[in-house]
GROMACS .gro file of N, CA and C in nm:
model
  417
    1MET      N    1   1.645  -3.367   3.350
    1MET     CA    2   1.515  -3.431   3.360
    1MET      C    3   1.481  -3.485   3.223
    2GLY      N    4   1.428  -3.607   3.218
    2GLY     CA    5   1.390  -3.667   3.092
    2GLY      C    6   1.273  -3.595   3.028
    3ALA      N    7   1.262  -3.611   2.897
    3ALA     CA    8   1.160  -3.539   2.822
    3ALA      C    9   1.019  -3.580   2.865
    4ILE      N   10   0.999  -3.710   2.890
    4ILE     CA   11   0.865  -3.756   2.928
    4ILE      C   12   0.832  -3.710   3.070
    5LYS      N   13   0.931  -3.719   3.158
    5LYS     CA   14   0.910  -3.673   3.296
    5LYS      C   15   0.881  -3.523   3.299
    6ALA      N   16   0.953  -3.446   3.217
    6ALA     CA   17   0.931  -3.301   3.211
    6ALA      C   18   0.792  -3.269   3.158
    7SER      N   19   0.749  -3.342   3.055
    7SER     CA   20   0.617  -3.313   2.999
    7SER      C   21   0.505  -3.351   3.096
    8ILE      N   22   0.522  -3.458   3.172
    8ILE     CA   23   0.421  -3.493   3.272
    8ILE      C   24   0.416  -3.387   3.382
    9GLY      N   25   0.534  -3.343   3.427
    9GLY     CA   26   0.538  -3.236   3.527
    9GLY      C   27   0.475  -3.108   3.475
   10ASP      N   28   0.501  -3.074   3.349
   10ASP     CA   29   0.440  -2.955   3.289
   10ASP      C   30   0.289  -2.967   3.282
   11ALA      N   31   0.239  -3.084   3.244
   11ALA     CA   32   0.093  -3.103   3.233
   11ALA      C   33   0.027  -3.089   3.370
   12VAL      N   34   0.085  -3.150   3.471
   12VAL     CA   35   0.028  -3.143   3.606
   12VAL      C   36   0.033  -3.000   3.660
   13LEU      N   37   0.147  -2.934   3.643
   13LEU     CA   38   0.163  -2.798   3.695
   13LEU      C   39   0.072  -2.700   3.621
   14THR      N   40   0.059  -2.715   3.490
   14THR     CA   41  -0.029  -2.626   3.413
   14THR      C   42  -0.175  -2.650   3.449
   15PHE      N   43  -0.212  -2.775   3.470
   15PHE     CA   44  -0.347  -2.807   3.516
   15PHE      C   45  -0.376  -2.734   3.647
   16MET      N   46  -0.284  -2.745   3.743
   16MET     CA   47  -0.304  -2.681   3.873
   16MET      C   48  -0.305  -2.529   3.861
   17TRP      N   49  -0.221  -2.473   3.773
   17TRP     CA   50  -0.216  -2.328   3.755
   17TRP      C   51  -0.348  -2.274   3.700
   18VAL      N   52  -0.397  -2.335   3.593
   18VAL     CA   53  -0.522  -2.288   3.532
   18VAL      C   54  -0.638  -2.304   3.630
   19PHE      N   55  -0.641  -2.416   3.700
   19PHE     CA   56  -0.746  -2.439   3.799
   19PHE      C   57  -0.741  -2.332   3.908
   20SER      N   58  -0.623  -2.304   3.961
   20SER     CA   59  -0.609  -2.206   4.070
   20SER      C   60  -0.628  -2.063   4.023
   21ALA      N   61  -0.569  -2.027   3.911
   21ALA     CA   62  -0.578  -1.889   3.862
   21ALA      C   63  -0.721  -1.854   3.823
   22SER      N   64  -0.799  -1.952   3.786
   22SER     CA   65  -0.939  -1.926   3.748
   22SER      C   66  -1.024  -1.887   3.868
   23THR      N   67  -0.977  -1.912   3.987
   23THR     CA   68  -1.054  -1.878   4.106
   23THR      C   69  -1.021  -1.739   4.160
   24LEU      N   70  -0.931  -1.667   4.095
   24LEU     CA   71  -0.889  -1.537   4.148
   24LEU      C   72  -1.005  -1.439   4.165
   25GLY      N   73  -1.094  -1.432   4.068
   25GLY     CA   74  -1.208  -1.340   4.078
   25GLY      C   75  -1.297  -1.373   4.195
   26ALA      N   76  -1.329  -1.501   4.211
   26ALA     CA   77  -1.417  -1.542   4.321
   26ALA      C   78  -1.350  -1.524   4.456
   27VAL      N   79  -1.223  -1.561   4.466
   27VAL     CA   80  -1.151  -1.546   4.593
   27VAL      C   81  -1.136  -1.399   4.629
   28THR      N   82  -1.107  -1.315   4.530
   28THR     CA   83  -1.097  -1.171   4.555
   28THR      C   84  -1.230  -1.118   4.607
   29SER      N   85  -1.339  -1.161   4.548
   29SER     CA   86  -1.472  -1.117   4.591
   29SER      C   87  -1.501  -1.160   4.734
   30VAL      N   88  -1.468  -1.282   4.768
   30VAL     CA   89  -1.492  -1.333   4.904
   30VAL      C   90  -1.407  -1.256   5.005
   31ILE      N   91  -1.280  -1.234   4.974
   31ILE     CA   92  -1.192  -1.161   5.067
   31ILE      C   93  -1.237  -1.016   5.082
   32ALA      N   94  -1.272  -0.951   4.971
   32ALA     CA   95  -1.317  -0.812   4.977
   32ALA      C   96  -1.446  -0.800   5.059
   33THR      N   97  -1.536  -0.895   5.043
   33THR     CA   98  -1.660  -0.894   5.122
   33THR      C   99  -1.630  -0.915   5.270
   34TYR      N  100  -1.541  -1.008   5.299
   34TYR     CA  101  -1.504  -1.034   5.438
   34TYR      C  102  -1.442  -0.911   5.503
   35LEU      N  103  -1.358  -0.839   5.428
   35LEU     CA  104  -1.292  -0.719   5.482
   35LEU      C  105  -1.382  -0.596   5.476
   36GLY      N  106  -1.494  -0.605   5.405
   36GLY     CA  107  -1.587  -0.493   5.394
   36GLY      C  108  -1.541  -0.384   5.298
   37VAL      N  109  -1.461  -0.422   5.198
   37VAL     CA  110  -1.408  -0.323   5.102
   37VAL      C  111  -1.451  -0.355   4.959
   38GLN      N  112  -1.563  -0.427   4.942
   38GLN     CA  113  -1.604  -0.470   4.808
   38GLN      C  114  -1.639  -0.356   4.716
   39GLY      N  115  -1.666  -0.236   4.765
   39GLY     CA  116  -1.700  -0.124   4.678
   39GLY      C  117  -1.580  -0.045   4.631
   40LEU      N  118  -1.464  -0.073   4.685
   40LEU     CA  119  -1.343   0.003   4.650
   40LEU      C  120  -1.264  -0.069   4.542
   41ALA      N  121  -1.245  -0.004   4.428
   41ALA     CA  122  -1.174  -0.067   4.317
   41ALA      C  123  -1.028  -0.094   4.352
   42TRP      N  124  -0.963  -0.001   4.421
   42TRP     CA  125  -0.821  -0.020   4.453
   42TRP      C  126  -0.801  -0.137   4.548
   43ALA      N  127  -0.899  -0.164   4.636
   43ALA     CA  128  -0.886  -0.275   4.729
   43ALA      C  129  -0.890  -0.408   4.656
   44SER      N  130  -0.981  -0.421   4.560
   44SER     CA  131  -0.988  -0.544   4.481
   44SER      C  132  -0.861  -0.565   4.401
   45LEU      N  133  -0.808  -0.457   4.345
   45LEU     CA  134  -0.682  -0.466   4.270
   45LEU      C  135  -0.568  -0.510   4.361
   46LEU      N  136  -0.561  -0.455   4.479
   46LEU     CA  137  -0.457  -0.491   4.575
   46LEU      C  138  -0.469  -0.637   4.617
   47ILE      N  139  -0.590  -0.682   4.644
   47ILE     CA  140  -0.613  -0.821   4.684
   47ILE      C  141  -0.574  -0.916   4.571
   48THR      N  142  -0.617  -0.885   4.449
   48THR     CA  143  -0.584  -0.971   4.334
   48THR      C  144  -0.434  -0.974   4.309
   49THR      N  145  -0.368  -0.859   4.319
   49THR     CA  146  -0.223  -0.854   4.299
   49THR      C  147  -0.151  -0.940   4.401
   50PHE      N  148  -0.193  -0.933   4.526
   50PHE     CA  149  -0.133  -1.015   4.630
   50PHE      C  150  -0.155  -1.164   4.603
   51LEU      N  151  -0.276  -1.200   4.563
   51LEU     CA  152  -0.307  -1.340   4.534
   51LEU      C  153  -0.224  -1.393   4.417
   52VAL      N  154  -0.207  -1.311   4.313
   52VAL     CA  155  -0.124  -1.352   4.198
   52VAL      C  156   0.020  -1.371   4.243
   53PHE      N  157   0.071  -1.280   4.326
   53PHE     CA  158   0.207  -1.293   4.378
   53PHE      C  159   0.224  -1.426   4.452
   54VAL      N  160   0.129  -1.459   4.538
   54VAL     CA  161   0.136  -1.583   4.614
   54VAL      C  162   0.131  -1.704   4.521
   55LEU      N  163   0.040  -1.701   4.422
   55LEU     CA  164   0.029  -1.814   4.329
   55LEU      C  165   0.157  -1.834   4.248
   56VAL      N  166   0.213  -1.726   4.196
   56VAL     CA  167   0.336  -1.738   4.116
   56VAL      C  168   0.450  -1.791   4.203
   57PHE      N  169   0.462  -1.741   4.325
   57PHE     CA  170   0.566  -1.790   4.416
   57PHE      C  171   0.548  -1.939   4.444
   58LEU      N  172   0.426  -1.981   4.478
   58LEU     CA  173   0.401  -2.121   4.507
   58LEU      C  174   0.426  -2.211   4.387
   59PHE      N  175   0.376  -2.170   4.270
   59PHE     CA  176   0.391  -2.256   4.153
   59PHE      C  177   0.535  -2.260   4.102
   60SER      N  178   0.609  -2.153   4.121
   60SER     CA  179   0.751  -2.156   4.086
   60SER      C  180   0.826  -2.252   4.178
   61SER      N  181   0.792  -2.251   4.307
   61SER     CA  182   0.854  -2.342   4.402
   61SER      C  183   0.818  -2.487   4.372
   62ILE      N  184   0.691  -2.511   4.340
   62ILE     CA  185   0.648  -2.647   4.305
   62ILE      C  186   0.717  -2.693   4.177
   63GLY      N  187   0.729  -2.605   4.078
   63GLY     CA  188   0.798  -2.640   3.954
   63GLY      C  189   0.944  -2.675   3.978
   64ASP      N  190   1.010  -2.601   4.066
   64ASP     CA  191   1.149  -2.634   4.101
   64ASP      C  192   1.156  -2.769   4.171
   65ALA      N  193   1.061  -2.796   4.260
   65ALA     CA  194   1.059  -2.924   4.331
   65ALA      C  195   1.033  -3.040   4.236
   66LEU      N  196   0.959  -3.014   4.128
   66LEU     CA  197   0.933  -3.119   4.029
   66LEU      C  198   1.046  -3.133   3.929
   67GLY      N  199   1.156  -3.065   3.951
   67GLY     CA  200   1.272  -3.080   3.864
   67GLY      C  201   1.273  -2.988   3.744
   68GLY      N  202   1.206  -2.875   3.752
   68GLY     CA  203   1.208  -2.779   3.641
   68GLY      C  204   1.081  -2.774   3.561
   69ALA      N  205   0.973  -2.828   3.614
   69ALA     CA  206   0.845  -2.821   3.543
   69ALA      C  207   0.800  -2.676   3.535
   70SER      N  208   0.725  -2.644   3.429
   70SER     CA  209   0.683  -2.507   3.407
   70SER      C  210   0.535  -2.502   3.371
   71PHE      N  211   0.466  -2.399   3.421
   71PHE     CA  212   0.327  -2.377   3.384
   71PHE      C  213   0.315  -2.272   3.276
   72ASN      N  214   0.427  -2.214   3.234
   72ASN     CA  215   0.427  -2.104   3.139
   72ASN      C  216   0.505  -2.144   3.013
   73PRO      N  217   0.437  -2.172   2.903
   73PRO     CA  218   0.508  -2.215   2.783
   73PRO      C  219   0.597  -2.107   2.723
   74THR      N  220   0.570  -1.980   2.751
   74THR     CA  221   0.657  -1.875   2.693
   74THR      C  222   0.796  -1.879   2.754
   75GLY      N  223   0.805  -1.909   2.883
   75GLY     CA  224   0.936  -1.921   2.945
   75GLY      C  225   1.014  -2.038   2.887
   76THR      N  226   0.948  -2.150   2.870
   76THR     CA  227   1.012  -2.268   2.812
   76THR      C  228   1.060  -2.240   2.670
   77ALA      N  229   0.977  -2.175   2.591
   77ALA     CA  230   1.013  -2.145   2.451
   77ALA      C  231   1.127  -2.045   2.444
   78SER      N  232   1.125  -1.941   2.529
   78SER     CA  233   1.230  -1.841   2.520
   78SER      C  234   1.365  -1.895   2.565
   79PHE      N  235   1.366  -1.979   2.669
   79PHE     CA  236   1.493  -2.038   2.711
   79PHE      C  237   1.547  -2.132   2.604
   80TYR      N  238   1.459  -2.206   2.538
   80TYR     CA  239   1.504  -2.293   2.430
   80TYR      C  240   1.559  -2.211   2.314
   81ALA      N  241   1.489  -2.104   2.276
   81ALA     CA  242   1.533  -2.020   2.164
   81ALA      C  243   1.666  -1.952   2.195
   82ALA      N  244   1.688  -1.918   2.321
   82ALA     CA  245   1.814  -1.853   2.360
   82ALA      C  246   1.927  -1.954   2.379
   83GLY      N  247   1.894  -2.082   2.373
   83GLY     CA  248   1.997  -2.184   2.390
   83GLY      C  249   2.031  -2.211   2.536
   84LEU      N  250   1.947  -2.167   2.626
   84LEU     CA  251   1.969  -2.188   2.769
   84LEU      C  252   1.884  -2.305   2.817
   85GLY      N  253   1.937  -2.383   2.907
   85GLY     CA  254   1.861  -2.494   2.960
   85GLY      C  255   1.887  -2.623   2.884
   86PRO      N  256   1.839  -2.732   2.939
   86PRO     CA  257   1.867  -2.864   2.883
   86PRO      C  258   1.770  -2.911   2.775
   87ASP      N  259   1.672  -2.830   2.738
   87ASP     CA  260   1.568  -2.876   2.646
   87ASP      C  261   1.620  -2.896   2.504
   88THR      N  262   1.565  -2.998   2.439
   88THR     CA  263   1.593  -3.024   2.298
   88THR      C  264   1.465  -3.002   2.219
   89LEU      N  265   1.476  -3.008   2.089
   89LEU     CA  266   1.357  -2.992   2.006
   89LEU      C  267   1.256  -3.103   2.035
   90PHE      N  268   1.306  -3.223   2.061
   90PHE     CA  269   1.217  -3.335   2.095
   90PHE      C  270   1.144  -3.309   2.227
   91SER      N  271   1.216  -3.263   2.328
   91SER     CA  272   1.149  -3.237   2.457
   91SER      C  273   1.049  -3.123   2.445
   92MET      N  274   1.079  -3.024   2.361
   92MET     CA  275   0.983  -2.914   2.340
   92MET      C  276   0.858  -2.966   2.269
   93ALA      N  277   0.876  -3.060   2.176
   93ALA     CA  278   0.762  -3.117   2.104
   93ALA      C  279   0.672  -3.198   2.197
   94LEU      N  280   0.726  -3.244   2.309
   94LEU     CA  281   0.645  -3.314   2.408
   94LEU      C  282   0.587  -3.219   2.513
   95ARG      N  283   0.665  -3.118   2.551
   95ARG     CA  284   0.624  -3.029   2.660
   95ARG      C  285   0.508  -2.937   2.621
   96PHE      N  286   0.511  -2.881   2.500
   96PHE     CA  287   0.405  -2.787   2.461
   96PHE      C  288   0.267  -2.852   2.455
   97PRO      N  289   0.251  -2.968   2.390
   97PRO     CA  290   0.118  -3.031   2.393
   97PRO      C  291   0.077  -3.073   2.534
   98ALA      N  292   0.173  -3.112   2.617
   98ALA     CA  293   0.140  -3.149   2.755
   98ALA      C  294   0.089  -3.027   2.832
   99GLN      N  295   0.153  -2.912   2.811
   99GLN     CA  296   0.105  -2.791   2.878
   99GLN      C  297  -0.034  -2.752   2.828
  100ALA      N  298  -0.056  -2.766   2.699
  100ALA     CA  299  -0.188  -2.733   2.643
  100ALA      C  300  -0.295  -2.828   2.699
  101ALA      N  301  -0.264  -2.956   2.706
  101ALA     CA  302  -0.359  -3.053   2.761
  101ALA      C  303  -0.386  -3.026   2.908
  102GLY      N  304  -0.282  -2.991   2.983
  102GLY     CA  305  -0.301  -2.956   3.124
  102GLY      C  306  -0.389  -2.834   3.141
  103ALA      N  307  -0.371  -2.734   3.055
  103ALA     CA  308  -0.453  -2.612   3.062
  103ALA      C  309  -0.599  -2.642   3.031
  104VAL      N  310  -0.624  -2.722   2.929
  104VAL     CA  311  -0.762  -2.758   2.895
  104VAL      C  312  -0.825  -2.838   3.009
  105GLY      N  313  -0.749  -2.931   3.065
  105GLY     CA  314  -0.800  -3.009   3.177
  105GLY      C  315  -0.833  -2.923   3.298
  106GLY      N  316  -0.747  -2.826   3.328
  106GLY     CA  317  -0.772  -2.735   3.439
  106GLY      C  318  -0.896  -2.651   3.418
  107ALA      N  319  -0.914  -2.603   3.294
  107ALA     CA  320  -1.032  -2.521   3.263
  107ALA      C  321  -1.161  -2.603   3.274
  108LEU      N  322  -1.158  -2.726   3.224
  108LEU     CA  323  -1.276  -2.812   3.234
  108LEU      C  324  -1.306  -2.849   3.380
  109ALA      N  325  -1.201  -2.874   3.457
  109ALA     CA  326  -1.220  -2.912   3.597
  109ALA      C  327  -1.279  -2.798   3.679
  110ILE      N  328  -1.231  -2.676   3.658
  110ILE     CA  329  -1.282  -2.564   3.737
  110ILE      C  330  -1.427  -2.534   3.700
  111LYS      N  331  -1.463  -2.556   3.574
  111LYS     CA  332  -1.603  -2.536   3.535
  111LYS      C  333  -1.695  -2.634   3.607
  112GLU      N  334  -1.645  -2.751   3.637
  112GLU     CA  335  -1.727  -2.853   3.703
  112GLU      C  336  -1.743  -2.828   3.853
  113VAL      N  337  -1.640  -2.774   3.918
  113VAL     CA  338  -1.644  -2.764   4.064
  113VAL      C  339  -1.678  -2.625   4.116
  114MET      N  340  -1.676  -2.523   4.032
  114MET     CA  341  -1.705  -2.387   4.078
  114MET      C  342  -1.853  -2.375   4.114
  115PRO      N  343  -1.885  -2.323   4.234
  115PRO     CA  344  -2.025  -2.304   4.271
  115PRO      C  345  -2.097  -2.210   4.174
  116LYS      N  346  -2.227  -2.232   4.160
  116LYS     CA  347  -2.305  -2.160   4.060
  116LYS      C  348  -2.299  -2.008   4.079
  117GLN      N  349  -2.298  -1.960   4.202
  117GLN     CA  350  -2.300  -1.815   4.224
  117GLN      C  351  -2.170  -1.748   4.182
  118TYR      N  352  -2.063  -1.825   4.160
  118TYR     CA  353  -1.936  -1.767   4.118
  118TYR      C  354  -1.900  -1.800   3.973
  119LYS      N  355  -1.980  -1.880   3.905
  119LYS     CA  356  -1.946  -1.920   3.767
  119LYS      C  357  -1.934  -1.802   3.673
  120HIS      N  358  -2.008  -1.695   3.697
  120HIS     CA  359  -1.999  -1.578   3.609
  120HIS      C  360  -1.864  -1.508   3.621
  121MET      N  361  -1.786  -1.540   3.723
  121MET     CA  362  -1.654  -1.479   3.742
  121MET      C  363  -1.544  -1.556   3.671
  122LEU      N  364  -1.576  -1.668   3.608
  122LEU     CA  365  -1.475  -1.746   3.537
  122LEU      C  366  -1.450  -1.684   3.401
  123GLY      N  367  -1.326  -1.654   3.372
  123GLY     CA  368  -1.290  -1.602   3.240
  123GLY      C  369  -1.334  -1.459   3.219
  124VAL      N  370  -1.298  -1.406   3.104
  124VAL     CA  371  -1.331  -1.269   3.067
  124VAL      C  372  -1.411  -1.273   2.938
  125LEU      N  373  -1.519  -1.197   2.934
  125LEU     CA  374  -1.599  -1.189   2.812
  125LEU      C  375  -1.536  -1.087   2.719
  126VAL      N  376  -1.494  -1.130   2.604
  126VAL     CA  377  -1.434  -1.040   2.506
  126VAL      C  378  -1.513  -1.051   2.377
  127THR      N  379  -1.558  -0.939   2.326
  127THR     CA  380  -1.626  -0.936   2.197
  127THR      C  381  -1.519  -0.925   2.090
  128PRO      N  382  -1.508  -1.021   2.000
  128PRO     CA  383  -1.397  -1.020   1.904
  128PRO      C  384  -1.394  -0.896   1.816
  129PHE      N  385  -1.507  -0.848   1.771
  129PHE     CA  386  -1.506  -0.735   1.680
  129PHE      C  387  -1.606  -0.631   1.725
  130SER      N  388  -1.558  -0.515   1.755
  130SER     CA  389  -1.648  -0.405   1.787
  130SER      C  390  -1.667  -0.322   1.661
  131ARG      N  391  -1.737  -0.212   1.674
  131ARG     CA  392  -1.757  -0.126   1.558
  131ARG      C  393  -1.626  -0.065   1.510
  132ARG      N  394  -1.529  -0.056   1.599
  132ARG     CA  395  -1.400   0.000   1.561
  132ARG      C  396  -1.306  -0.104   1.502
  133GLY      N  397  -1.348  -0.229   1.501
  133GLY     CA  398  -1.267  -0.334   1.439
  133GLY      C  399  -1.159  -0.389   1.529
  134CYS      N  400  -1.168  -0.366   1.660
  134CYS     CA  401  -1.068  -0.420   1.752
  134CYS      C  402  -1.139  -0.487   1.869
  135LEU      N  403  -1.061  -0.546   1.958
  135LEU     CA  404  -1.120  -0.612   2.073
  135LEU      C  405  -1.189  -0.511   2.163
  136GLN      N  406  -1.299  -0.551   2.219
  136GLN     CA  407  -1.376  -0.463   2.304
  136GLN      C  408  -1.402  -0.533   2.437
  137TRP      N  409  -1.361  -0.471   2.546
  137TRP     CA  410  -1.388  -0.524   2.678
  137TRP      C  411  -1.418  -0.410   2.771
  138PRO      N  412  -1.514  -0.414   2.858
  138PRO     CA  413  -1.618  -0.516   2.870
  138PRO      C  414  -1.719  -0.506   2.757
  139PRO      N  415  -1.799  -0.612   2.740
  139PRO     CA  416  -1.893  -0.614   2.627
  139PRO      C  417  -2.000  -0.508   2.638
   0.00000   0.00000   0.00000
């Protein structure tokens, strides 16, 4: 696959991944409410795990159909570092910014279309510095 074609595929796939993965909290909440298990922590974990499995399977299949596009820059970087795959330094220099641009686009798009009652479920609130000097979650 050509470097430009790969970077376009990466940007589109990363856009779709960030957009879809950002809805996991809201979709889990809707499914748990529908099933009547919203008070059970293990049920929400099970629902989210299943949804992540489905998303990874779908996006891996879509990436293969696009000729090797990837939504995960760590996989692309590790295969390049190990010398596996057809990527060159030039193609990596195009693919990484394309993946970053796709991720930013997906995040901006989901912020625009997410209904107001679910917007608080987008992202995780992390306080950079707690009294102990490390990350603190939840705030």
